[in-house]
XYZ file of C-alpha atoms in Angstrom:
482
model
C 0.000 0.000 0.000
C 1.542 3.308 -0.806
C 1.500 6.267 1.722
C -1.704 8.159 0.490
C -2.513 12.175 1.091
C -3.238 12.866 4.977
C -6.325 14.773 3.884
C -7.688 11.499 1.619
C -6.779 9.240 4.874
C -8.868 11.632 7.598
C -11.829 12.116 4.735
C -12.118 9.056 4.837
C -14.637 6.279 6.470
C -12.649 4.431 8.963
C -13.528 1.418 10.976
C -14.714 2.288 14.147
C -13.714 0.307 17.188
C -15.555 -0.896 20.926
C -13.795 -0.237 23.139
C -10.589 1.569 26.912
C 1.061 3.733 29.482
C 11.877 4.050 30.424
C 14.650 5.481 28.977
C 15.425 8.539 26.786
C 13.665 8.478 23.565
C 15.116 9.525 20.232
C 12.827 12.152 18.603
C 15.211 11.967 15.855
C 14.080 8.355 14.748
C 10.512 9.089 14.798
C 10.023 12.189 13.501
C 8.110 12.007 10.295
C 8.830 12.037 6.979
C 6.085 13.811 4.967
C 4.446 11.724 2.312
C 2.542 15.205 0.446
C 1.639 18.196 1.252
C -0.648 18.528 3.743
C 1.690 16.601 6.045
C 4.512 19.108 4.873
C 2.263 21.843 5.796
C 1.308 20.530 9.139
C 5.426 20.211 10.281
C 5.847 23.665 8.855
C 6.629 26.280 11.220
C 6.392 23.842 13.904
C 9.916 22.703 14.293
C 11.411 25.785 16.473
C 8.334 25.862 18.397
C 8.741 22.143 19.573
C 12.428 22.556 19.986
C 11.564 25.405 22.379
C 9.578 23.523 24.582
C 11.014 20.428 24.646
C 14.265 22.561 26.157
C 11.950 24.033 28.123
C 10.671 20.401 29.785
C 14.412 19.456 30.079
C 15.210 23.470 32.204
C 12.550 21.887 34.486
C 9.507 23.455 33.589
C 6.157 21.727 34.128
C 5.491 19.330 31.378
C 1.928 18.828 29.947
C 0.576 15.537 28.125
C -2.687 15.764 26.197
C -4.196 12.317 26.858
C -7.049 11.475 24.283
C -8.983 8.597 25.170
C -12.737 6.749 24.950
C -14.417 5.614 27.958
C -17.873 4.942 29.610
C -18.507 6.690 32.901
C -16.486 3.628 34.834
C -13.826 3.321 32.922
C -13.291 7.104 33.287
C -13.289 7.048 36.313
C -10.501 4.134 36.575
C -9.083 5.861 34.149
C -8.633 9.693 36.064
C -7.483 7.515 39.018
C -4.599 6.130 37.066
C -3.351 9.470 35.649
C -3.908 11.045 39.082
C -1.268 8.743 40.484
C 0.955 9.411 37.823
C 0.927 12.902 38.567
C 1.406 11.904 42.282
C 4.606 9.936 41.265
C 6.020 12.561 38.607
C 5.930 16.246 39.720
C 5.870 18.308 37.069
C 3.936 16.362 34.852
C 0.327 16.966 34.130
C -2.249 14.726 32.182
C -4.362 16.830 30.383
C -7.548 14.405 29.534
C -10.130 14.672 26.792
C -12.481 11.782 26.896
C -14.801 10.982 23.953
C -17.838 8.173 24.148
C -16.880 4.522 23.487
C -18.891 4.773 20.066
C -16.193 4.703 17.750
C -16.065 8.426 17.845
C -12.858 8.317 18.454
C -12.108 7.630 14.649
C -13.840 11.499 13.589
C -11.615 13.099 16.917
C -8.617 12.169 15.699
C -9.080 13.333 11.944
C -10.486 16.571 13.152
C -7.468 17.170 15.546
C -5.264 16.269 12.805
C -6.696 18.416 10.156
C -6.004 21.518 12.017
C -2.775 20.201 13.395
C -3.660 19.757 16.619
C -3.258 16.285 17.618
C -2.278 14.897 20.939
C 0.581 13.580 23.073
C -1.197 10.199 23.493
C -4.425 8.512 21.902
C -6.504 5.324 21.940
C -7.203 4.443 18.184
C -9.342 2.300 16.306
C -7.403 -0.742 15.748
C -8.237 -0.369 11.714
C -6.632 3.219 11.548
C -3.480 2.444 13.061
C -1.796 0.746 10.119
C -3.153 3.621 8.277
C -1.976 6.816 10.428
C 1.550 5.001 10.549
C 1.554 4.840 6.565
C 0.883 8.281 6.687
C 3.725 9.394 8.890
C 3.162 10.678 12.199
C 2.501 8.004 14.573
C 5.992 7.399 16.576
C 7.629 4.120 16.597
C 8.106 1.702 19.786
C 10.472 -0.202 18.653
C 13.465 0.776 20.334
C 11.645 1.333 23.567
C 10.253 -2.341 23.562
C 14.253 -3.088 22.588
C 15.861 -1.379 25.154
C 12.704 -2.269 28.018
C 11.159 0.767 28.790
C 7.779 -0.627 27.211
C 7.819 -4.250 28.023
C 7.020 -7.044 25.425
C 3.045 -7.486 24.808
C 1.245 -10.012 23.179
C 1.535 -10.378 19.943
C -2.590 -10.638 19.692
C -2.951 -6.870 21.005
C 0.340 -5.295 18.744
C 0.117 -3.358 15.549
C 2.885 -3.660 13.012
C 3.040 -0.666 10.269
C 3.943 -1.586 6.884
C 7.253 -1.516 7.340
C 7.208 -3.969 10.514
C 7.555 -0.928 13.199
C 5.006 -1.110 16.312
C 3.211 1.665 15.858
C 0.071 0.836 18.102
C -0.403 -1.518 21.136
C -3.729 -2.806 23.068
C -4.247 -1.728 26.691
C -6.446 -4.869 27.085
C -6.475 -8.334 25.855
C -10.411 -8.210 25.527
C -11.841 -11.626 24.862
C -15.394 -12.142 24.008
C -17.411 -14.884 26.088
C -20.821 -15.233 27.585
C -22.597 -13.580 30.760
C -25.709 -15.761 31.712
C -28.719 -14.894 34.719
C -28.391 -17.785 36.453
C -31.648 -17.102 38.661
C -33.654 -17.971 35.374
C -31.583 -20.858 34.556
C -32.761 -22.124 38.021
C -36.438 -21.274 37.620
C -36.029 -23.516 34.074
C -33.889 -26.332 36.351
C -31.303 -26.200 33.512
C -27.244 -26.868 34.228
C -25.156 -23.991 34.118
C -22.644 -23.734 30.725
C -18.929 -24.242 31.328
C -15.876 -22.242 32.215
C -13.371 -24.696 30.149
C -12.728 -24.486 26.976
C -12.475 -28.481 26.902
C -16.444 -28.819 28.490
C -18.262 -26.057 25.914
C -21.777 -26.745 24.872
C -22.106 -28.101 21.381
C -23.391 -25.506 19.311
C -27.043 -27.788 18.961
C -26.884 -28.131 22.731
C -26.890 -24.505 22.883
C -29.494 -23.831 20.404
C -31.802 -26.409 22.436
C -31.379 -24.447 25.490
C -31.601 -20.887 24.350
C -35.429 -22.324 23.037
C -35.819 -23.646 26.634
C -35.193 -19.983 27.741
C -37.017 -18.250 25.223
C -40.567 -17.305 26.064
C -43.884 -15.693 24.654
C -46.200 -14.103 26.687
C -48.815 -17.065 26.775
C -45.604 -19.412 27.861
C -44.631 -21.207 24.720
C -41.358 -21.900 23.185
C -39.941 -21.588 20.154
C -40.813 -24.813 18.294
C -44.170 -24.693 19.869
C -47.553 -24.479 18.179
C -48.648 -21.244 19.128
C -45.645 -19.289 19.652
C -45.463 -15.996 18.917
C -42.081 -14.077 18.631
C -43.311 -10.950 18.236
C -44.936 -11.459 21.502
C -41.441 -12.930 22.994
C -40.801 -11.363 26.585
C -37.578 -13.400 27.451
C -35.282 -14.578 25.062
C -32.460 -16.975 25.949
C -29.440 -14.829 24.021
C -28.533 -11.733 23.094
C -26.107 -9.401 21.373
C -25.069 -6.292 22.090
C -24.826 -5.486 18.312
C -23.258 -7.691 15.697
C -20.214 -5.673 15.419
C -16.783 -7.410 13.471
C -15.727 -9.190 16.602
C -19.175 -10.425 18.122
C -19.761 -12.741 15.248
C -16.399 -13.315 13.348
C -15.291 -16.122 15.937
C -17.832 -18.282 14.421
C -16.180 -18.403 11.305
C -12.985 -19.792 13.204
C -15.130 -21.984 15.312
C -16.571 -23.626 12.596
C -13.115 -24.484 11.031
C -12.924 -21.443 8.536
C -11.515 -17.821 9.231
C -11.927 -14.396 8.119
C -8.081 -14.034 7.227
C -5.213 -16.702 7.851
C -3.042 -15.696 10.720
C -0.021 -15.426 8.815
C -2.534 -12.497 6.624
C -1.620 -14.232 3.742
C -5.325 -15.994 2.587
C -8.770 -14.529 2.444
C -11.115 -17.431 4.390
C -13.927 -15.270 4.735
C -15.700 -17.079 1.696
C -15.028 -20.418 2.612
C -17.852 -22.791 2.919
C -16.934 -23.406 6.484
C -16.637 -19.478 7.424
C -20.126 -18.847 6.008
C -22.030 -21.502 7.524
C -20.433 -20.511 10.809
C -21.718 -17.101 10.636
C -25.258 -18.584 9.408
C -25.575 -20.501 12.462
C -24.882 -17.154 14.259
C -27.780 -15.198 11.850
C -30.296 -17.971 12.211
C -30.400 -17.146 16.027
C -32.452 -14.738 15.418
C -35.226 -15.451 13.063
C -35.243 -19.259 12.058
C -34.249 -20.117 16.108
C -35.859 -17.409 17.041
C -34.016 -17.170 20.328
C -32.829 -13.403 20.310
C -33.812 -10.127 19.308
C -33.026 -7.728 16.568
C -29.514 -6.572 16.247
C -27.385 -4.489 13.859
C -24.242 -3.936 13.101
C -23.806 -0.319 13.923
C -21.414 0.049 17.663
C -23.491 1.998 19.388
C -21.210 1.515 22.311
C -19.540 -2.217 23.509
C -19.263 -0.888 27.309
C -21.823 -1.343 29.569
C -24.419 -3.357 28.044
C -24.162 -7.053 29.786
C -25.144 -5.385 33.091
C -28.771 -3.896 31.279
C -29.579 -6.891 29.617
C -28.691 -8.219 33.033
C -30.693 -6.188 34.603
C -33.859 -6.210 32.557
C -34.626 -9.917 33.354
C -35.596 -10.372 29.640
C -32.326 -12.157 29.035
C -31.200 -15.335 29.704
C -27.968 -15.251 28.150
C -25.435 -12.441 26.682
C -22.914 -12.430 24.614
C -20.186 -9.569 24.465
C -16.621 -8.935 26.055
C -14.666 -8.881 28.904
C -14.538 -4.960 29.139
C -18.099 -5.539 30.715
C -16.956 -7.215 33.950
C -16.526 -3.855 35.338
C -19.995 -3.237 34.767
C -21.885 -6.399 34.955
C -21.292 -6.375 39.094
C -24.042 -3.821 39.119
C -26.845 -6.012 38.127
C -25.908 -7.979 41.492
C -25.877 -4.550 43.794
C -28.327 -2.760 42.213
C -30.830 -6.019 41.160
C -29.549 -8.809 42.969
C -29.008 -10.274 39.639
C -27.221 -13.631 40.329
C -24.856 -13.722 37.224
C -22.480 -16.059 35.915
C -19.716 -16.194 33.026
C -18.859 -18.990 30.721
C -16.880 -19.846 27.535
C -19.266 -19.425 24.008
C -20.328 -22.751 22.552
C -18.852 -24.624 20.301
C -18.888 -25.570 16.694
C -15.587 -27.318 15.565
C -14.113 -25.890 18.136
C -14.197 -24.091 21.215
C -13.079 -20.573 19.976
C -13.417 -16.974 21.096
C -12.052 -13.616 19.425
C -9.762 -11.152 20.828
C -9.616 -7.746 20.689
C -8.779 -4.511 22.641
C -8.474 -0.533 21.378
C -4.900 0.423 21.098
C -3.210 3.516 22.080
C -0.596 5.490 20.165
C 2.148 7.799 20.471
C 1.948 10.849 17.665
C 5.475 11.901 16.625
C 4.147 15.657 16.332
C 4.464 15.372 20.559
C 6.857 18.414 21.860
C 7.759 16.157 24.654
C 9.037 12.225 23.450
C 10.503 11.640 26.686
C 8.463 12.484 29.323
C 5.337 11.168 26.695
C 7.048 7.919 26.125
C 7.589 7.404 29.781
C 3.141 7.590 30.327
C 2.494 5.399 27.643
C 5.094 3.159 29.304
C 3.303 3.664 32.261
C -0.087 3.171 31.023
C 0.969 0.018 29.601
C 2.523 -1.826 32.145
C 0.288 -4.209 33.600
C 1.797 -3.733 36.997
C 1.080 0.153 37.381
C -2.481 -0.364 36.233
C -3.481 -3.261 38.543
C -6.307 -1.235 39.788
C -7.790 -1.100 36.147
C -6.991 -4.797 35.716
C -9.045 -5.807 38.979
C -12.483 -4.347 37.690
C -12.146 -6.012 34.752
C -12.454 -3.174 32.780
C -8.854 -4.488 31.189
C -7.157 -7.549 31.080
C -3.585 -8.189 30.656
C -1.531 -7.864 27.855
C 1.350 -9.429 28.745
C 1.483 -13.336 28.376
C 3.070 -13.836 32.032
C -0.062 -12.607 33.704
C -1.862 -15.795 32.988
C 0.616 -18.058 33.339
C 2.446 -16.969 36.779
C 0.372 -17.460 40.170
C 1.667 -13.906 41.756
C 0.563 -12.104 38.681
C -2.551 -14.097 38.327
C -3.713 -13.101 41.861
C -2.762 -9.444 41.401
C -5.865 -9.151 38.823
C -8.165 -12.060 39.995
C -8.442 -10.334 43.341
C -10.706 -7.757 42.636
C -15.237 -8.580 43.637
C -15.103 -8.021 39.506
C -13.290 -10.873 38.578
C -14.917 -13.553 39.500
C -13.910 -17.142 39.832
C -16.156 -17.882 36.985
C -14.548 -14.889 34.919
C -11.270 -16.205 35.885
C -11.355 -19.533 34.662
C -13.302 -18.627 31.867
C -9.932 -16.102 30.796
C -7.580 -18.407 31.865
C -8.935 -21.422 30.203
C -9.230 -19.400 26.527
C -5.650 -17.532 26.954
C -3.915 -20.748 28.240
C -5.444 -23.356 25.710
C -3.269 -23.401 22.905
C -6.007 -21.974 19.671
C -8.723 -21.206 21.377
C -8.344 -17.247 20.513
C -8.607 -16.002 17.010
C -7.174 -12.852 16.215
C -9.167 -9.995 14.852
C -7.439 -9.559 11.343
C -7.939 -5.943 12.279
C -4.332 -5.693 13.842
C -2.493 -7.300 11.203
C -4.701 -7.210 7.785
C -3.444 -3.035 6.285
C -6.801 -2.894 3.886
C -9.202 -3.537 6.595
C -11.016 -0.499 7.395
C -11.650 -0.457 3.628
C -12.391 -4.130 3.509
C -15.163 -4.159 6.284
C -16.476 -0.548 4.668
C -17.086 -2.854 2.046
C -18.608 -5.951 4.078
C -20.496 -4.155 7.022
C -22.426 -2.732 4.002
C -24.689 -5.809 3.210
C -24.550 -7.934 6.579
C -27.214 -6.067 7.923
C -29.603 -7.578 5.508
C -28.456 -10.732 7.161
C -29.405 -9.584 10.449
C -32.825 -9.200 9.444
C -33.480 -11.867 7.897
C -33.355 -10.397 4.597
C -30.815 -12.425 2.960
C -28.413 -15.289 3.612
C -24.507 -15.091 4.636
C -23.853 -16.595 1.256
C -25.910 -14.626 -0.805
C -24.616 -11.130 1.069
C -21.133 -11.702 0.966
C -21.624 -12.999 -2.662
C -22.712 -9.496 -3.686
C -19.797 -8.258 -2.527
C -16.744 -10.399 -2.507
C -15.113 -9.326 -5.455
C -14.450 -6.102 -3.968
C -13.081 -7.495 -0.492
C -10.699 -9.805 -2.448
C -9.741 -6.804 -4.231
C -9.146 -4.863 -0.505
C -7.894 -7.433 0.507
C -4.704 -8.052 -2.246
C -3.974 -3.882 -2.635
């Protein structure tokens, strides 16, 4: 992919995203090198004013970071808490904070901010537009700091390669998507809890059969039932919080297929396999009939579980991890009695990964001190507190496989013991997490422009997987090899 004009890039649709930082840097490695104009424009004139401050920062003087992040009110909070310590720990250093809603607004802050040259210190990112802003030039690259240790070694699952291998973007989190059940209503229907191992998932027809068991009309019939009436359903046994990229794509691995082949080398999205997983995901809604109208559109992935929850209309709920922090509330305020478990199976016992990254811009007038909070903000061991709600999970491998560590983030009324061994059991069974091909596939934002475009009509009911995706894979494929 060649390096294409800032203003095209920001004009742009992006991919929107859920979902929530050592030694000396060298400015001098990751300054940019404009790819047009507009970038030229946006370094010119700036270059004595950032020399300027940044000798100011090293006389002494205070130091200010612009911290751009997304966030529900929790997570915020967790979130001000974290930088508040950092202040506490660095005199001298302030966190300036802009927070934007978790709705993938993110994507339309950062192009404004960069179209009048005003972007931040430190951002979270869509995962699709960090490939993207590194192309263009002015996202700064980690790789020496991960080198020399300042920013320890992450997963590969939550890191962001540029087209020219540099890290350019890494995930706070290591979100994984499972399943939050009421288990008060699997009691009233006398029905066995689902499974916190990966090795004991329900079969995907076990599933099915239950989620009819929990699914209810207002005159007590079932799906499957003569009489039943699902536009009269007042519980249904599963729910989405949309059908967003990540809440459905797993099927496509579970069911032995794949959007994109790990190494990003094959397109599996049209496999036979990959589209009758994602069928079986579809027909939950109108040929089960278990669950109720979703879309694609992220309206926001934080805070839902704890709603549905709530609402005793929902048996079980499918979204990620980031919602542990929130689903406790459906116990205190409801006395919801909740549980957590691993997804069913099809082939396999599978679940998706993902996790919003954050970025360093290389327009900051302070690398050093900047480089230092992202360090901060990424090391698992400074942001324990955010770890324990759940809000974030680790994104280092040795916090799931070493006891101390483990108990550092279990500890917390959030976690659970279900939660735990439902993370544990996916991160420490060798497969059982795909990859969103987000994070290491550079066409696609443009690819799923092209493919969020006509699954909707699947989610209605409207059309097949197959005969969607048929409309429209010619121009994926073509994405997809640029």
């Amino acid at each position: 992919m060649k390096k294409k004009m800032i203003t095209i890039l920001l004009a742009g649709t992006l991919c929107l995203t859920t979902i929530a930082c050592g030694s000396q840097a060298d400015p001098g490695q990751n300054t940019a090198e404009p790819a047009d104009t507009a970038l030229q424009q946006s370094d010119a004139g700036s270059t004595e004013d950032n020399s300027d401050k940044q000798e100011e920062a090293s006389g002494g003087e205070d130091v200010t970071i612009e911290f751009l992040y997304y966030a529900d009110d929790t997570q915020k909070a967790i979130i001000e808490s974290a930088c508040a310590a950092y202040e506490e720990s660095h005199p001298g250093i302030k966190i300036e904070q802009t927070v934007v809603p978790a709705d993938g607004s993110i994507t339309t802050t950062i192009a404004t901010l960069a179209s009048s040259n005003d972007l931040p210190d430190i951002s979270y990112m869509a995962e699709a537009d960090v490939i993207k802003y590194a192309d263009a030039g002015v996202l700064y690259s980690l790789d020496d700091a991960i080198a020399d240790g300042t920013i320890g070694e992450k997963l590969d699952s939550v890191t962001i390669r540029g087209l020219d291998g540099k890290i350019y973007g890494i995930g706070l989190s290591n979100q994984l998507i499972f399943m939050y059940y009421n288990k008060d209503i699997f009691d009233q229907y006398q029905i066995a809890y689902p499974s916190t191992s990966v090795e004991n998932a329900w079969e995907w027809d076990e599933f099915v059969d239950i989620a009819k068991k929990l699914t209810v009309d207002v005159n007590g019939n079932h799906p499957g039932d003569a009489g039943f009436d699902a536009s009269q359903t007042q519980q249904y046994g599963v729910a989405f919080n949309s059908m967003y990229q990540f809440q459905y794509m797993w099927s496509a691995y579970a069911n032995g297929g794949g959007i994109v082949s790990a190494d990003g080398r094959e397109l599996l999205w049209d496999k036979a396999e990959s589209i009758e997983g994602i069928q079986r995901i579809a027909d939950l809604f109108y040929k089960d009939q278990v669950a109720p109208a979703a879309t694609s559109s992220l309206v926001s992935s934080i805070g839902s579980a704890d709603k549905a929850m709530i609402s005793g209309d929902v048996a079980m709920y499918i979204n990620g991890s980031w919602d542990l922090s929130n689903v406790i509330n459906a116990n205190k305020e409801a006395g919801v009695n909740y549980g957590v478990a691993v997804l069913p199976k099809m082939d396999k016992a599978i679940t998706m990964n993902c996790g919003g990254p954050a970025v360093m811009f290389n327009t900051t007038q302070h690398p050093e001190e900047v480089l230092e909070f992202y360090s901060y903000m990424m090391n698992p061991e400074r942001v324990v507190d955010i770890l324990k709600t759940g809000a974030w999970l680790p994104n280092e491998a040795a916090w799931y496989t070493e006891d101390d560590k483990i108990a550092q983030w279990t500890s917390g009324e959030n976690v659970t013991d279900e939660a735990k061994e439902v993370i544990l059991s996916y991160t420490n069974t060798e497969g059982a997490i795909a990859q969103w091909p987000v994070y290491y596939v550079p066409g696609w934002g443009d690819m799923m422009s092209i493919g969020d475009s006509v699954m909707d009509s699947v989610w209605n009911g409207s059309s097949t997987v197959e005969e969607a995706l048929g409309q429209v894979m010619d121009e994926i494929k073509t994405e997809f090899t640029k």
